Amino acid sequence: MHPRAAEFAERARERYGVDVEVLEFEAGTETAAAAADALGCETGAIASTIVVSLSGGERDGTLVAAVTSGANRLDLDAVADHFDADAAEMGDPDRICEVVGWSIGGVPPIGHDAALPTAFDPTLTGYDTVYGAAGTPSAVFAVDPERLAELADATVVDLTE
């Protein structure tokens, strides 16, 4: 197992008391479509973690996370409104790695270095099992979506287009 995927599994166990089975794929799972193809599931069952930077207001510069269904596109205006900011934009990859502890393409929905306010796409709750990144662009883990929202301390709210 890749060392970062092993680190993710260890964090899940230590922080949340959850044993996750990490699935790794040679072809990579950087996009929701690639992950769904590798897993043989619907794109909608992929729980993509997108880190966004807020601007304006009291939360200027704050990073937040949105765990969205791979079938949906995140609406940055809705993110800004939800988190009471003037605007929102995709987070800077270097800053995400520095603050969150994971690189783009492998950012898991839980186990970050810093706690992030998190929104959770209600579309994911329509699946029995969803798959989130497990620390690398080629690793995922399976989880019940309601349990994932709970572990991520996420608010279930539709912030998609």
Coordinates of C-alpha atoms in Angstrom, one line a residue:
M1 CA 0.0 0.0 0.0
H2 CA 1.2 3.5 -0.8
P3 CA 2.6 5.2 2.4
R4 CA 0.1 8.1 2.1
A5 CA -2.9 5.7 1.8
A6 CA -1.5 3.7 4.8
E7 CA -1.3 7.0 6.7
F8 CA -4.9 7.8 5.8
A9 CA -6.1 4.4 7.0
E10 CA -4.1 4.9 10.3
R11 CA -5.6 8.4 10.8
A12 CA -9.1 7.0 10.2
R13 CA -8.5 4.3 12.8
E14 CA -6.9 6.6 15.4
R15 CA -9.1 9.7 15.0
Y16 CA -12.5 8.2 14.3
G17 CA -12.2 4.5 15.4
V18 CA -13.0 3.4 11.9
D19 CA -11.2 0.7 10.0
V20 CA -11.2 1.5 6.3
E21 CA -10.3 -0.8 3.5
V22 CA -8.2 1.1 1.1
L23 CA -8.6 0.1 -2.6
E24 CA -5.7 1.1 -4.9
F25 CA -5.8 1.2 -8.7
E26 CA -2.9 1.4 -11.1
A27 CA -4.8 3.6 -13.6
G28 CA -5.5 6.2 -10.9
T29 CA -8.7 7.7 -9.7
E30 CA -8.0 11.4 -9.9
T31 CA -11.4 12.2 -11.4
A32 CA -14.8 11.0 -10.4
A33 CA -15.3 9.3 -13.8
A34 CA -11.9 7.5 -13.5
A35 CA -12.7 6.3 -10.0
A36 CA -16.2 5.1 -11.0
D37 CA -14.7 3.2 -14.0
A38 CA -12.1 1.6 -11.8
L39 CA -14.7 0.6 -9.2
G40 CA -17.5 -0.3 -11.6
C41 CA -20.0 2.0 -9.9
E42 CA -22.0 5.1 -10.9
T43 CA -20.1 8.4 -11.0
G44 CA -22.6 9.7 -8.5
A45 CA -21.3 7.4 -5.8
I46 CA -17.9 9.1 -5.8
A47 CA -17.6 11.4 -2.9
S48 CA -15.2 14.1 -4.2
T49 CA -13.6 16.4 -1.6
I50 CA -13.2 19.9 -3.0
V51 CA -11.3 22.5 -0.9
V52 CA -12.5 26.1 -1.5
S53 CA -11.0 29.4 -0.4
L54 CA -13.5 32.1 0.8
S55 CA -13.0 35.8 0.4
G56 CA -14.5 38.8 2.0
G57 CA -16.3 39.1 5.3
E58 CA -15.1 37.5 8.5
R59 CA -14.0 34.3 6.7
D60 CA -11.6 36.0 4.3
G61 CA -9.0 33.4 3.4
T62 CA -10.7 30.6 5.2
L63 CA -10.6 27.2 3.6
V64 CA -13.7 25.1 3.6
A65 CA -14.5 21.6 2.2
A66 CA -17.4 20.4 0.0
V67 CA -17.9 16.7 -0.3
T68 CA -19.9 16.4 -3.5
S69 CA -21.2 13.6 -5.7
G70 CA -19.0 13.0 -8.7
A71 CA -22.1 13.5 -10.8
N72 CA -22.5 17.1 -9.7
R73 CA -20.6 20.3 -10.2
L74 CA -19.9 22.5 -7.2
D75 CA -21.5 26.0 -7.3
L76 CA -18.9 28.4 -5.9
D77 CA -21.5 31.2 -5.5
A78 CA -23.6 28.8 -3.4
V79 CA -20.6 27.9 -1.3
A80 CA -19.9 31.6 -0.7
D81 CA -23.5 32.2 0.3
H82 CA -23.6 29.2 2.6
F83 CA -20.4 30.2 4.4
D84 CA -21.4 33.9 4.5
A85 CA -18.5 35.1 2.4
D86 CA -18.5 37.5 -0.5
A87 CA -17.0 35.0 -2.9
A88 CA -15.4 31.5 -3.1
E89 CA -12.8 30.1 -5.5
M90 CA -11.0 26.8 -5.9
G91 CA -8.3 26.6 -3.3
D92 CA -4.6 27.0 -4.2
P93 CA -3.1 23.5 -4.4
D94 CA 0.0 24.4 -2.4
R95 CA -2.0 26.0 0.3
I96 CA -4.4 23.0 0.4
C97 CA -1.4 20.7 0.8
E98 CA 0.1 22.9 3.5
V99 CA -3.1 23.4 5.6
V100 CA -5.1 20.2 4.9
G101 CA -2.1 17.9 4.6
W102 CA -3.2 16.2 1.4
S103 CA -2.6 16.9 -2.3
I104 CA -5.2 17.7 -4.9
G105 CA -6.5 14.5 -6.4
G106 CA -6.1 12.5 -3.2
V107 CA -7.8 14.8 -0.6
P108 CA -9.9 12.5 1.6
P109 CA -13.2 13.8 3.1
I110 CA -11.8 13.1 6.6
G111 CA -8.4 13.0 8.4
H112 CA -7.2 16.5 7.5
D113 CA -4.4 18.3 9.4
A114 CA -6.7 21.2 10.2
A115 CA -10.5 21.1 10.8
L116 CA -12.4 22.6 7.9
P117 CA -16.0 23.6 7.9
T118 CA -17.5 21.0 5.6
A119 CA -20.7 20.8 3.4
F120 CA -22.0 17.4 2.2
D121 CA -23.9 16.9 -1.0
P122 CA -27.3 15.3 -0.2
T123 CA -27.1 13.4 -3.6
L124 CA -24.6 11.1 -1.9
T125 CA -27.2 10.0 0.7
G126 CA -29.1 8.2 -2.1
Y127 CA -26.4 5.5 -2.3
D128 CA -25.8 2.6 0.1
T129 CA -22.0 3.1 -0.3
V130 CA -19.9 5.9 -1.6
Y131 CA -16.2 6.1 -2.3
G132 CA -13.8 8.9 -1.1
A133 CA -10.2 9.5 -1.8
A134 CA -7.8 7.8 0.6
G135 CA -4.8 10.1 0.5
T136 CA -3.5 9.5 -3.1
P137 CA -4.8 9.9 -6.6
S138 CA -5.0 6.2 -7.0
A139 CA -6.6 5.1 -3.6
V140 CA -10.2 5.2 -2.4
F141 CA -12.2 3.8 0.5
A142 CA -15.8 2.7 0.7
V143 CA -18.1 4.1 3.4
D144 CA -21.8 4.5 4.2
P145 CA -22.6 8.1 3.1
E146 CA -24.5 9.1 6.3
R147 CA -21.6 7.8 8.4
L148 CA -19.2 9.8 6.2
A149 CA -21.2 13.0 6.8
E150 CA -21.1 12.3 10.5
L151 CA -17.3 11.6 10.5
A152 CA -16.6 14.7 8.5
D153 CA -18.8 16.8 10.9
A154 CA -20.5 18.0 7.7
T155 CA -23.7 19.9 7.1
V156 CA -25.8 18.2 4.5
V157 CA -26.7 21.0 2.1
D158 CA -26.9 21.2 -1.7
L159 CA -24.2 23.5 -3.0
T160 CA -24.2 22.1 -6.5
E161 CA -25.2 23.6 -9.9

